[in-house]
Amino acid sequence: MAEKKDYYETLGVARNASTAEIKTAYRKLAMKHHPDRNPGDKSSEEKFKTLSEAYEVLSNTQKRSAYDQFGHAGVDTSAAGGAYASASGNFSDIFGDIFGDIFGSGGGGGRGGAQRSYAEQGADLRYNLTLTLEDAIHGKAVEIRVPTWVGCTQCKGSGSKDGAKPKACHTCGGMGQVRMQQGFFAIQQACPTCRGRGSVISDPCQKCHGQGRVQDQKTLSVQIPPGVDNGDRIRLGGEGEAGTNGGPAGDLYVQVQVREHEIFTRDATNLYCEVPVSFTLAALGGELDVPTLNGRVKLKIPPETQTARVLRVKGKGVKTVRGAGPGDLLCRVIVETPVNLSKKQKELLQELDASMGVEGNQHNPRATSWFKRVKHFFEEMKF
């Protein structure tokens, strides 16, 4: 009996070739020597069997290791070295694995495949919930109505009129896919009888028409935890769409959206607001009542406060949903210019302005500094 050819030489690859390189070499040669492409050619038939035998060993890590150490004596080749019928059987597994990316998954209609499960999990749902800033910070129980698929009460989710379990499809044998042979190529597609489910219901439920679920609305109570913010999600396990034919339900995700507030803006744990103050209060200083989400507090305005100055009220911000301590209330001062002045008030302001002018620019340090920079700019540019 002639000595077997080295498997690496058979596939035309180096001994340190990667699995991907071995797979590519086998694909190319198997396509060339497959018996369906060479009918009646015994040489191609034998060549194809040898290629399949070599690939079966070299594509398996353990077999390849044994072959590298002990040669042909280290591997069992009985499964691949028989008649062409045996090699053709191996081809169904090996060749299907090699060309699965062309024809789709090959396991669905192959030999020995398990019957597909007819029950499928329901889809997850999302519900957009809009809250006021107060409700988001303090928390609240909210009732929502969700349109969804729910389990059929008449057949208890089985889809069958008498509650019986679905039977394996006679067309695909429960695999959900059928194989069509077109010359050399075998193409798999969803079974037309069971539509890819693998099972059929002989006597479907009249209420759900065999789906095991019906469309409905359900009312849920959602507990909003204190401190939620824009974009936070609350997961309600098992409150999504009901599964088909007794499958588990999906989840419901409540997406929080916080409505814009007329006074406050939130940034993480801090609250921001703008506080308008009079010209006199900003100049002389004093106190002002400002709102918080827990009542009013006194805000101290230091003398000579300028517009855009930020004053902090500690601990009057927000606690997060994760339990972090409260942030602060940050008040941005806006000094208001007086409007709708009477003649007397205008005269008083003019008198005040004149008195400050006599004493120089000590009352307007920012203006003095700015005008100096402008003067220097004009001199440099020679305007």
XYZ file of C-alpha atoms in Angstrom:
383
model
C 0.000 0.000 0.000
C 1.392 3.409 -1.017
C 2.517 5.704 1.746
C 0.152 8.595 2.461
C 1.175 12.045 1.321
C 1.969 14.630 3.980
C -1.186 16.579 4.853
C 0.556 19.952 4.617
C 1.776 19.066 1.115
C -1.715 17.893 0.194
C -3.159 21.325 0.991
C -0.075 23.161 -0.252
C 0.602 25.045 2.973
C 3.615 25.429 5.248
C 3.812 23.498 8.514
C 3.464 26.741 10.475
C 0.423 27.878 8.471
C -2.403 29.512 10.432
C -5.878 28.013 10.662
C -7.165 30.726 8.324
C -4.506 29.886 5.724
C -5.368 26.173 5.945
C -9.054 26.979 5.528
C -8.401 29.173 2.479
C -6.229 26.538 0.826
C -8.802 23.820 1.417
C -11.642 25.953 0.075
C -9.765 26.645 -3.164
C -8.775 23.007 -3.801
C -12.105 21.519 -2.681
C -14.000 23.744 -5.098
C -11.692 22.593 -7.883
C -11.832 18.818 -7.211
C -15.352 18.321 -5.881
C -16.994 15.317 -7.653
C -20.069 17.364 -8.604
C -17.802 19.529 -10.725
C -15.972 16.544 -12.142
C -18.598 13.823 -12.742
C -17.073 10.422 -13.521
C -13.535 11.617 -12.810
C -12.125 9.054 -10.327
C -8.916 11.037 -9.957
C -10.782 14.141 -8.764
C -12.908 11.997 -6.473
C -9.827 10.520 -4.795
C -8.153 13.922 -4.654
C -11.224 15.397 -2.957
C -11.283 12.621 -0.335
C -7.602 13.216 0.394
C -8.153 16.974 0.716
C -11.089 16.460 3.102
C -9.046 14.029 5.183
C -6.148 16.496 5.419
C -8.388 19.415 6.315
C -10.258 17.435 8.972
C -6.972 16.782 10.777
C -5.217 20.136 10.302
C -8.270 22.245 11.162
C -8.584 20.496 14.529
C -6.084 21.769 17.108
C -5.738 18.471 18.965
C -5.527 16.299 15.846
C -3.040 18.671 14.266
C -0.831 18.540 17.375
C -0.891 14.729 17.346
C -0.130 14.661 13.616
C 2.809 17.054 14.032
C 4.310 14.746 16.679
C 3.537 11.268 15.343
C 2.558 11.734 11.708
C -0.283 9.647 10.264
C 0.023 7.168 13.114
C -1.024 9.861 15.588
C -4.465 10.461 14.119
C -7.444 8.252 13.370
C -8.275 8.618 9.703
C -10.874 5.880 9.460
C -13.726 8.355 9.255
C -12.265 10.131 6.271
C -10.422 7.308 4.469
C -13.376 5.097 3.469
C -15.482 5.053 0.337
C -16.715 8.244 -1.319
C -20.077 7.952 0.467
C -18.246 8.347 3.784
C -16.185 11.256 2.496
C -19.350 12.845 1.189
C -20.846 12.592 4.681
C -17.840 14.368 6.154
C -18.118 16.901 3.392
C -21.585 17.825 4.677
C -20.008 18.917 7.961
C -16.561 20.174 6.878
C -17.572 21.799 3.606
C -20.635 23.351 5.268
C -18.380 24.932 7.868
C -16.023 26.256 5.206
C -18.747 27.777 2.994
C -21.192 28.769 5.715
C -20.440 32.445 5.133
C -21.698 32.088 1.543
C -24.852 30.042 2.066
C -25.766 31.138 5.593
C -25.611 29.009 8.721
C -25.356 25.379 7.723
C -26.411 23.850 11.026
C -30.136 24.445 10.602
C -30.806 21.747 8.022
C -27.836 19.438 8.573
C -27.851 15.950 9.969
C -28.415 15.466 13.643
C -29.512 19.097 14.330
C -31.736 19.730 17.315
C -35.325 20.866 16.886
C -35.699 24.619 17.193
C -37.482 26.022 20.197
C -40.787 27.605 19.148
C -40.986 29.878 22.199
C -39.275 33.255 21.748
C -38.629 36.069 24.188
C -40.655 39.243 23.772
C -39.066 42.510 22.679
C -37.880 45.162 25.117
C -39.890 48.393 25.179
C -39.045 52.022 25.897
C -41.399 54.559 27.458
C -40.513 58.269 27.497
C -41.591 59.846 30.788
C -41.492 63.638 31.180
C -41.120 64.958 34.742
C -40.952 68.361 36.373
C -37.657 69.262 38.016
C -39.351 69.053 41.416
C -40.634 65.507 40.788
C -37.264 64.388 39.437
C -35.444 65.667 42.520
C -37.937 64.589 45.186
C -39.126 61.344 43.558
C -42.686 60.297 42.808
C -44.920 57.325 42.052
C -46.252 57.653 38.500
C -48.843 55.584 36.655
C -48.167 54.970 32.970
C -50.167 53.218 30.248
C -48.102 51.163 27.832
C -49.424 49.759 24.520
C -47.846 46.341 24.128
C -48.286 42.638 23.429
C -49.556 40.682 26.432
C -49.948 36.951 26.952
C -53.198 35.488 25.633
C -55.419 34.575 28.579
C -57.545 32.151 26.554
C -54.759 29.754 25.552
C -52.394 30.836 28.369
C -49.697 31.748 25.872
C -49.528 28.380 24.108
C -51.149 29.603 20.867
C -53.117 26.373 20.644
C -56.875 26.184 21.108
C -56.706 23.210 23.455
C -53.495 24.334 25.146
C -51.421 21.618 23.462
C -47.780 22.221 22.668
C -46.774 22.986 19.057
C -45.693 20.039 16.950
C -42.532 19.776 14.891
C -43.018 21.009 11.338
C -43.286 18.056 8.936
C -41.625 19.997 6.114
C -38.359 20.928 7.847
C -38.419 18.346 10.615
C -38.410 21.050 13.270
C -35.277 22.807 12.000
C -36.986 25.944 10.677
C -34.936 25.830 7.465
C -34.992 23.812 4.288
C -32.112 23.148 1.901
C -32.452 23.610 -1.831
C -29.903 21.984 -4.141
C -29.025 24.016 -7.218
C -26.358 22.104 -9.054
C -23.142 22.249 -7.104
C -24.508 24.741 -4.552
C -26.843 24.011 -1.636
C -28.861 27.014 -0.434
C -30.722 27.188 2.870
C -33.812 29.299 3.431
C -36.601 29.650 5.955
C -39.156 26.839 5.861
C -42.267 28.048 3.956
C -44.605 25.932 6.111
C -43.580 27.096 9.607
C -41.918 30.365 8.460
C -38.689 29.487 10.173
C -40.178 28.651 13.560
C -39.641 24.905 13.346
C -43.057 24.121 14.822
C -46.677 24.391 13.769
C -49.977 24.585 15.625
C -52.651 22.322 14.184
C -55.609 23.997 15.959
C -54.734 27.656 16.717
C -56.391 29.706 19.450
C -59.186 31.860 18.038
C -58.323 34.858 20.217
C -54.616 35.202 19.405
C -54.618 33.236 16.091
C -51.807 30.991 17.258
C -49.397 33.736 18.396
C -49.880 33.154 22.110
C -50.232 36.902 22.702
C -52.556 39.796 21.858
C -52.207 43.555 21.595
C -53.414 45.479 24.618
C -52.572 48.309 27.001
C -51.383 47.777 30.531
C -51.200 50.233 33.400
C -48.052 50.203 35.505
C -47.034 52.090 38.624
C -43.462 53.361 38.367
C -41.632 54.554 41.459
C -39.355 57.405 40.430
C -36.362 57.480 42.819
C -35.292 60.906 44.140
C -32.509 62.540 42.154
C -33.118 61.163 38.659
C -31.844 63.315 35.811
C -32.261 63.730 32.076
C -31.365 60.511 30.240
C -31.650 58.196 33.250
C -33.389 54.874 32.606
C -35.512 52.834 34.991
C -35.721 49.126 34.125
C -38.893 47.187 34.817
C -38.005 43.531 34.348
C -40.560 41.392 32.520
C -42.850 44.330 31.692
C -41.972 44.475 27.993
C -43.701 42.607 25.185
C -44.975 39.138 25.981
C -43.012 36.327 24.369
C -44.480 34.135 21.659
C -45.796 30.697 22.491
C -44.989 30.848 26.172
C -41.618 32.565 25.814
C -40.477 35.028 28.521
C -41.483 38.671 28.318
C -39.010 41.418 27.505
C -38.187 44.374 29.757
C -39.604 47.888 29.868
C -37.170 50.810 30.070
C -38.615 54.095 31.326
C -36.541 56.926 29.826
C -36.604 60.050 31.995
C -36.892 63.511 30.439
C -36.913 66.523 32.793
C -38.975 69.515 31.704
C -37.220 72.902 31.568
C -37.718 74.902 34.766
C -38.686 78.574 34.812
C -36.121 79.456 37.508
C -33.508 76.736 37.951
C -31.059 74.950 35.683
C -29.536 71.688 36.888
C -25.973 70.514 36.361
C -25.291 67.216 38.146
C -25.797 68.017 41.861
C -25.787 71.818 41.528
C -28.657 74.164 40.759
C -28.123 77.486 38.962
C -30.332 80.563 38.836
C -30.045 84.241 37.919
C -30.848 86.797 40.599
C -31.596 90.391 39.518
C -30.605 93.000 42.107
C -31.098 96.737 42.189
C -28.346 99.203 41.519
C -28.508 100.412 45.105
C -28.449 96.913 46.677
C -25.478 95.891 44.536
C -23.579 99.045 45.553
C -24.400 99.091 49.251
C -24.919 95.386 49.943
C -27.703 93.712 51.869
C -29.872 90.589 51.895
C -32.350 89.176 49.422
C -34.849 86.288 49.586
C -34.140 83.653 46.940
C -36.086 80.429 46.240
C -34.833 76.872 46.601
C -36.648 73.596 45.952
C -37.181 73.313 49.724
C -38.335 76.847 50.482
C -36.805 80.304 50.557
C -33.415 81.321 51.975
C -31.604 84.600 52.615
C -28.884 85.438 50.093
C -26.269 87.905 51.333
C -25.252 90.466 48.714
C -21.776 91.875 49.481
C -21.240 95.624 48.929
C -19.938 96.646 45.495
C -21.214 93.433 43.847
C -20.804 93.456 40.086
C -22.938 91.818 37.395
C -22.143 88.140 36.708
C -20.733 87.515 40.168
C -21.766 84.028 41.383
C -22.855 83.645 45.013
C -23.040 80.190 46.558
C -25.695 78.820 48.921
C -24.201 75.588 50.246
C -26.267 72.397 50.465
C -29.282 73.723 48.575
C -28.622 71.757 45.391
C -29.619 68.203 44.505
C -28.976 64.716 45.870
C -28.256 62.207 43.124
C -30.134 58.959 42.674
C -26.942 57.135 43.687
C -26.990 58.685 47.139
C -24.303 61.372 46.817
C -24.695 64.388 49.093
C -26.508 67.500 47.878
C -24.738 70.063 45.780
C -25.098 73.852 46.037
C -27.358 76.589 44.746
C -25.287 78.973 42.603
C -26.837 82.401 42.114
C -25.554 84.584 39.290
C -26.102 88.246 40.115
C -27.565 90.518 37.436
C -27.372 94.215 38.363
C -30.349 96.007 36.880
C -30.093 99.491 35.438
C -33.005 101.601 36.714
C -35.736 102.309 34.158
C -38.780 104.625 33.982
C -37.071 107.263 36.131
C -38.859 110.413 37.185
C -37.328 113.851 36.616
C -36.299 114.064 40.253
C -34.632 110.629 40.153
C -32.700 111.556 37.049
C -31.498 114.755 38.697
C -30.346 112.753 41.742
C -28.401 110.317 39.547
C -26.774 113.192 37.678
C -25.824 114.755 40.996
C -24.380 111.393 42.149
C -22.415 110.997 38.935
C -21.024 114.509 39.218
C -19.921 113.883 42.788
C -18.070 110.725 41.788
C -16.371 112.511 38.917
C -14.863 115.084 41.278
C -13.143 112.311 43.211
C -11.562 110.791 40.119
C -12.044 107.276 38.805
C -11.842 105.416 42.088
C -15.540 104.490 41.871
C -15.213 102.825 38.458
C -11.935 100.877 38.513
C -12.889 98.482 35.725
C -13.948 101.294 33.416
C -10.736 103.212 34.157
C -8.608 100.169 33.398
C -10.532 99.445 30.206
C -10.178 102.974 28.830
C -6.429 102.872 29.520
C -6.126 99.705 27.453
C -8.185 101.266 24.649
C -5.982 104.352 24.608
C -2.860 102.186 24.404
C -4.436 100.192 21.579
C -5.156 103.342 19.535
C -1.605 104.562 20.036
C -0.128 101.272 18.904
C -2.358 101.143 15.820
C -1.843 104.873 15.114
C -5.527 105.498 14.461
